[in-house]
Every structure is written in C-alpha cells, then in structure tokens.
Short mmCIF file of C-alpha atoms in Angstrom, two decimals:
data_model
loop_
_atom_site.label_atom_id
_atom_site.label_comp_id
_atom_site.label_asym_id
_atom_site.label_seq_id
_atom_site.Cartn_x
_atom_site.Cartn_y
_atom_site.Cartn_z
CA MET B 861 4.48 -4.36 38.91
CA ASN B 862 7.85 -3.11 40.45
CA GLY B 863 10.37 -5.16 41.61
CA ILE B 864 11.39 -6.81 38.14
CA ASP B 865 15.48 -6.89 38.32
CA ILE B 866 18.09 -6.31 36.05
CA GLU B 867 18.55 -10.04 36.02
CA THR B 868 14.79 -9.84 34.31
CA LYS B 869 15.00 -6.93 31.83
CA ARG B 870 17.99 -8.45 30.50
CA LYS B 871 16.38 -11.62 29.66
CA LEU B 872 13.24 -9.69 28.75
CA ARG B 873 15.70 -7.84 26.53
CA GLU B 874 17.29 -10.48 24.98
CA MET B 875 14.28 -12.18 23.54
CA GLY B 876 13.04 -9.63 21.83
CA ALA B 877 10.00 -8.94 24.76
CA ALA B 878 11.17 -5.08 25.22
CA PRO B 879 6.92 -3.43 24.53
CA LEU B 880 6.87 -5.77 27.49
CA LEU B 881 9.13 -4.95 29.85
CA GLU B 882 8.01 -1.72 29.00
CA ALA B 883 4.69 -2.81 29.75
CA LEU B 884 5.38 -4.06 32.85
CA GLU B 885 7.61 -1.23 34.69
CA GLY B 886 4.65 0.79 33.16
CA GLN B 887 2.12 -0.56 35.30
CA ASP B 888 0.50 1.32 38.21
CA ASP B 889 0.71 -0.68 41.34
CA THR B 890 -2.03 1.58 42.73
CA LEU B 891 -4.34 0.97 39.86
CA THR B 892 -4.35 -2.51 39.98
CA LEU B 893 -3.94 -3.22 43.48
CA GLY B 894 -6.17 -6.06 44.73
CA MET B 895 -5.76 -7.72 41.23
CA GLY B 896 -4.71 -11.22 40.78
CA PHE B 897 -1.80 -12.34 39.06
CA GLY B 898 -3.64 -13.03 36.17
CA GLU B 899 -5.73 -10.01 35.66
CA ARG B 900 -2.73 -7.93 36.15
CA LEU B 901 -0.82 -9.51 33.49
CA ARG B 902 -3.76 -10.18 30.38
CA LEU B 903 -3.37 -5.62 31.52
CA VAL B 904 0.76 -6.30 30.53
CA VAL B 905 0.81 -8.00 27.59
CA ASP B 906 -2.43 -6.51 26.09
CA GLU B 907 -0.51 -3.51 26.79
CA ALA B 908 3.03 -4.53 24.91
CA HIS B 909 0.59 -6.13 22.27
CA SER B 910 -1.04 -2.94 21.63
CA THR B 911 3.19 -0.78 21.69
CA PHE B 912 4.04 -4.28 19.04
CA ASN B 913 1.04 -3.67 16.88
CA HIS B 914 1.47 0.32 16.64
CA ALA B 915 5.00 -0.01 15.66
CA LYS B 916 4.88 -2.90 13.01
CA VAL B 917 2.67 -0.83 10.83
CA GLU B 918 4.04 1.49 11.52
CA GLY B 919 7.23 0.00 9.59
CA LEU B 920 4.59 -0.66 7.12
CA ILE B 921 4.04 2.51 6.64
CA ARG B 922 7.14 3.79 6.56
CA ARG B 923 8.73 0.74 4.23
CA ALA B 924 5.80 1.77 1.85
CA GLY B 925 7.46 4.71 0.69
CA LEU B 926 4.40 6.61 -0.14
CA ARG B 927 3.81 10.20 -1.63
CA TYR B 928 1.70 11.44 0.62
CA PRO B 929 2.31 9.30 4.22
CA GLY B 930 -0.78 11.10 5.89
CA ALA B 931 -2.85 10.40 2.79
CA ASP B 932 -6.53 8.76 4.77
CA LEU B 933 -9.53 7.48 2.86
CA ARG B 934 -11.21 8.79 6.04
CA ARG B 935 -10.94 12.36 4.68
CA LEU B 936 -11.46 12.56 1.53
CA ASP B 937 -12.38 15.81 0.27
CA LEU B 938 -15.03 16.92 -2.20
CA VAL B 939 -16.32 13.26 -2.66
CA GLU B 940 -19.97 14.06 -4.04
CA GLU B 941 -19.16 16.69 -6.16
CA ARG B 942 -16.06 14.43 -8.25
CA GLY B 943 -17.83 11.73 -7.99
CA LEU B 944 -16.84 9.00 -5.47
CA ASP B 945 -19.17 6.51 -4.49
CA ARG B 946 -19.11 6.09 -0.77
CA GLN B 947 -19.49 2.42 -1.20
CA VAL B 948 -16.67 2.04 -2.67
CA ILE B 949 -14.86 4.16 -0.91
CA ALA B 950 -15.17 2.31 2.12
CA GLN B 951 -15.23 -1.08 0.96
CA LEU B 952 -12.16 -0.57 -0.44
CA GLY B 953 -12.12 0.17 2.86
CA THR B 954 -12.07 -3.20 4.02
CA CYS B 955 -8.95 -4.00 2.07
CA THR B 956 -10.82 -7.30 1.23
CA PHE B 957 -10.34 -7.12 -2.44
CA ILE B 958 -7.03 -7.48 -1.14
CA GLU B 959 -7.73 -11.42 0.47
CA ARG B 960 -9.52 -12.01 -3.11
CA GLN B 961 -6.24 -10.80 -4.98
CA GLN B 962 -8.59 -7.74 -7.10
CA ASN B 963 -7.27 -4.77 -8.80
CA VAL B 964 -7.76 -1.62 -8.83
CA VAL B 965 -7.54 1.52 -11.36
CA PHE B 966 -8.22 4.42 -10.67
CA GLN B 967 -8.72 7.04 -13.33
CA GLY B 968 -9.55 10.58 -14.07
CA PHE B 969 -7.42 14.27 -14.93
CA THR B 970 -4.90 15.29 -13.25
CA GLY B 971 -4.63 16.49 -10.12
CA SER B 972 -8.11 14.90 -9.88
CA GLY B 973 -6.11 12.93 -6.46
CA LYS B 974 -5.58 9.44 -8.46
CA SER B 975 -1.48 9.49 -6.49
CA TYR B 976 -3.30 10.52 -2.63
CA LEU B 977 -5.89 7.03 -3.57
CA GLY B 978 -3.44 5.43 -4.06
CA CYS B 979 -1.51 6.29 -1.42
CA ALA B 980 -4.13 6.13 1.47
CA LEU B 981 -5.33 2.61 -0.13
CA ALA B 982 -1.74 1.19 0.43
CA LYS B 983 -2.29 2.92 4.17
CA GLN B 984 -5.31 1.28 4.60
CA ALA B 985 -3.49 -2.25 3.69
CA CYS B 986 -0.02 -1.57 6.05
CA GLN B 987 -2.95 -0.41 9.00
CA HIS B 988 -4.59 -4.70 8.08
CA ARG B 989 -0.94 -5.63 8.50
CA ILE B 990 -0.53 -6.00 4.21
CA ARG B 991 2.99 -5.35 2.94
CA ALA B 992 2.10 -2.50 -0.02
CA HIS B 993 4.18 -0.68 -1.76
CA TYR B 994 3.64 2.54 -3.71
CA ILE B 995 6.39 3.79 -6.83
CA ARG B 996 5.77 6.08 -10.09
CA MET B 997 5.73 4.69 -13.53
CA PRO B 998 8.74 6.44 -14.69
CA ASP B 999 10.40 5.39 -11.02
CA LEU B 1000 10.55 1.44 -11.88
CA GLU B 1001 11.05 2.19 -15.78
CA GLU B 1002 14.36 3.21 -14.00
CA ALA B 1003 14.43 0.72 -11.91
CA TRP B 1004 14.06 -1.98 -13.65
CA ALA B 1005 16.90 -0.06 -16.40
CA LEU B 1006 19.31 -0.33 -13.48
CA ALA B 1007 17.96 -3.74 -12.25
CA SER B 1008 19.22 -5.57 -15.61
CA ASP B 1009 22.40 -4.45 -15.47
CA LYS B 1010 23.65 -6.16 -13.06
CA PRO B 1011 23.89 -9.65 -13.29
CA GLN B 1012 20.61 -11.60 -11.54
CA GLY B 1013 19.45 -8.29 -11.49
CA ALA B 1014 16.00 -8.44 -13.68
CA THR B 1015 15.44 -11.83 -11.48
CA LYS B 1016 15.52 -9.89 -8.50
CA PHE B 1017 14.28 -6.64 -9.68
CA LEU B 1018 10.65 -8.99 -10.65
CA LYS B 1019 10.74 -10.98 -7.86
CA LYS B 1020 10.83 -7.94 -4.96
CA TYR B 1021 8.21 -6.55 -6.67
CA ALA B 1022 6.03 -9.84 -7.05
CA ALA B 1023 6.20 -9.63 -3.40
CA PHE B 1024 4.48 -7.12 -2.15
CA THR B 1025 1.30 -8.13 -1.44
CA LEU B 1026 -0.22 -4.87 -2.64
CA LEU B 1027 1.77 -2.35 -5.09
CA VAL B 1028 0.87 0.68 -6.28
CA ILE B 1029 2.13 1.90 -9.49
CA ASP B 1030 1.47 6.01 -10.25
CA GLU B 1031 0.89 7.46 -13.64
CA TRP B 1032 0.30 4.20 -15.29
CA LEU B 1033 1.37 4.85 -18.74
CA LEU B 1034 1.95 8.10 -18.35
CA ASP B 1035 4.87 7.66 -21.46
CA HIS B 1036 4.46 4.56 -24.21
CA PRO B 1037 6.63 1.89 -23.31
CA ASP B 1038 9.07 0.18 -25.40
CA ASP B 1039 9.73 -2.90 -25.86
CA ALA B 1040 11.78 -4.03 -22.97
CA ILE B 1041 8.95 -2.32 -20.67
CA ARG B 1042 5.88 -4.12 -22.30
CA SER B 1043 8.01 -7.70 -21.86
CA MET B 1044 8.79 -6.32 -17.85
CA LEU B 1045 5.21 -5.11 -17.15
CA LEU B 1046 3.78 -8.82 -18.69
CA GLU B 1047 6.45 -10.59 -15.77
CA LEU B 1048 5.71 -8.41 -13.70
CA LEU B 1049 1.90 -8.88 -13.55
CA GLU B 1050 1.70 -12.71 -14.35
CA ARG B 1051 4.00 -12.97 -11.31
CA ARG B 1052 1.61 -11.33 -9.51
CA TYR B 1053 -1.31 -12.77 -11.04
CA ASP B 1054 -3.82 -14.77 -8.36
CA THR B 1055 -1.70 -14.18 -5.80
CA GLY B 1056 -1.29 -9.91 -4.76
CA SER B 1057 -3.09 -6.91 -6.19
CA THR B 1058 -2.49 -3.82 -7.91
CA VAL B 1059 -3.12 -0.36 -8.16
CA PHE B 1060 -3.13 1.36 -10.80
CA CYS B 1061 -3.47 5.22 -11.22
CA THR B 1062 -4.15 6.55 -14.80
CA GLN B 1063 -5.14 9.56 -16.07
CA TYR B 1064 -6.21 8.00 -19.34
CA ALA B 1065 -9.13 5.37 -19.59
CA LYS B 1066 -9.36 2.38 -20.02
CA LYS B 1067 -10.09 2.61 -24.04
CA ASP B 1068 -6.84 3.91 -24.53
CA TRP B 1069 -4.39 1.60 -23.15
CA HIS B 1070 -3.98 -0.90 -25.27
CA GLN B 1071 -2.44 1.47 -28.04
CA ARG B 1072 -0.83 3.18 -25.65
CA LEU B 1073 1.04 -0.25 -24.85
CA GLY B 1074 1.37 -0.76 -27.95
CA SER B 1075 -1.60 -2.49 -29.60
CA GLY B 1076 0.65 -5.93 -30.11
CA VAL B 1077 0.16 -9.12 -27.95
CA HIS B 1078 2.30 -7.76 -25.02
CA ALA B 1079 -0.54 -5.63 -25.14
CA ASP B 1080 -3.31 -7.95 -25.18
CA ALA B 1081 -1.33 -10.45 -23.16
CA ILE B 1082 -0.66 -7.07 -19.80
CA MET B 1083 -4.47 -5.81 -20.78
CA ASP B 1084 -5.61 -10.20 -20.08
CA ARG B 1085 -3.91 -9.66 -15.84
CA ILE B 1086 -5.26 -6.26 -15.54
CA VAL B 1087 -8.77 -6.34 -16.59
CA HIS B 1088 -11.46 -9.49 -15.63
CA ASN B 1089 -9.99 -8.90 -12.41
CA THR B 1090 -11.05 -4.99 -11.47
CA ILE B 1091 -12.76 -2.94 -9.52
CA TRP B 1092 -12.23 0.33 -11.06
CA VAL B 1093 -13.02 3.84 -10.01
CA ASP B 1094 -13.36 7.08 -12.50
CA THR B 1095 -11.80 9.71 -9.75
CA GLY B 1096 -13.55 13.09 -12.35
CA ASN B 1097 -11.94 16.56 -13.25
CA HIS B 1098 -11.74 18.22 -10.14
CA ASN B 1099 -8.26 19.66 -9.70
CA MET B 1100 -7.48 18.35 -5.63
CA ARG B 1101 -3.71 20.56 -5.82
CA GLU B 1102 -5.39 23.83 -6.71
CA HIS B 1103 -8.43 23.03 -3.97
CA ALA B 1104 -5.94 21.92 -1.48
CA SER B 1105 -3.46 24.88 -1.64
CA MET B 1106 -7.29 27.26 -1.73
CA ASN B 1107 -7.47 25.83 1.59
CA ARG B 1108 -4.41 26.09 3.41
#
C-alpha cells in the first residue's frame, strides 16, 4: 500500500502505531491487486497485530529475568527416564493453573533440571502474555535486606513481588531462613494467595519443609498457604547438567 504521505506517517508514529505503518509500507501492491480496501486493510492489521504481539511477548520474556531464556517445555530431554509425566507437563503448558491460582513445585536432586523447568514455565506464561518473574531465593533474601533499609522499602518490595501473576522462586529453602525472612515469606505468600501462582524449585521434599522453615507458627502459616493448592512434580535424580555437557 504505497503512496502514504509524510504527514500521515508522522501521525501514525505519534499515535504509537508504528507496527501498522510498517505493515502498510510493506504491503505488496502487486500481490494485493484486485483486492478491495477492506481486504487489504484486514491483511495490514493482521500483520501489524502479529508484530505487536511478538514484541509484547519478547518484552515480557526479557523483563522476567529468566536464568535460562531459551528454556522450552516442548524441548525436554529424558522425559521418561526422569519419570516426568508428559500429560502433566502439557497441562502446565496451557497455563490454566495460573487462572486457578494454583502453585507448582518442581522437586528433585541437584542438577535434575528444576531451574530449567521453572524458567520454561515462566516463559510459557509470557507467551500467553502473562506477567512472570524468576528469582533465586538467595537473591530474593538479598533484595529484601536492601529494601528493608530504605523508607517504605519493605512495602514497595512486597507490592512488587506480589504483583507478578506468576512468580518462580528457585533454590527454595536452600538455606534455613531466619525470623526476618520467614516473616517476609509469610506476608508475601499471603498477598499472593488467591491472586497469583508461585512456582517453587527445590531439592527438598515436602516432609522437610516445616523443619527448614523453623518448625514454628511461621512454618505452619507459610506451608498452609502453599501445600493445599499445589501441583507437585518430581524431577527425579538424573543430572541434566552432566547430560547436557555430554551432548555438546
């Protein structure tokens, strides 16, 4: 669709319609010869919308802070050997668990691919245009310590991490959290309860969580906000780092 004047181009850019302008300029007049205005406009809008949606998804993936940006649920190795249930993985890939505000736990031995699965699930959420974020538990604790030293820092921290529709916490309970961290976790999970989904990647089985959380009332309260509405996935004991290095 040639012949767009400079002023029209300026107005389209001013309105934030650059993808539409690019689609208009890229339309081949020869290929669309004989089409009516409505048909040509539909093709332009389809192309512009596809570009816009791709940019939106790529932005969500970039801001999610994924440890493995290339992670993909469709490209999992040794699925049967690791004891992974393809039907469960496929169901997670639909992201309907997020609509139901369910949590997910990936639990298994060190190197069994928990982090990869957490990142793949966050990326899948981004592709559904769902706001997701990945963070390691040690980094979450450090961010909390820094925020707590600033005016209104704790409030802003909790508001930020409660706002993600999907939050992936990797290396969950790697260290025993102290009183301050337990209080933070309780408040954060309370705010996220029935509003979002949280993915926990951990090497510790559910039976060990209470003790690692301090075995007190905070442990009771934290677990109460996790275990009742959660999909549990055992990632097995295959060392996927070793498997990946052998296949390079």
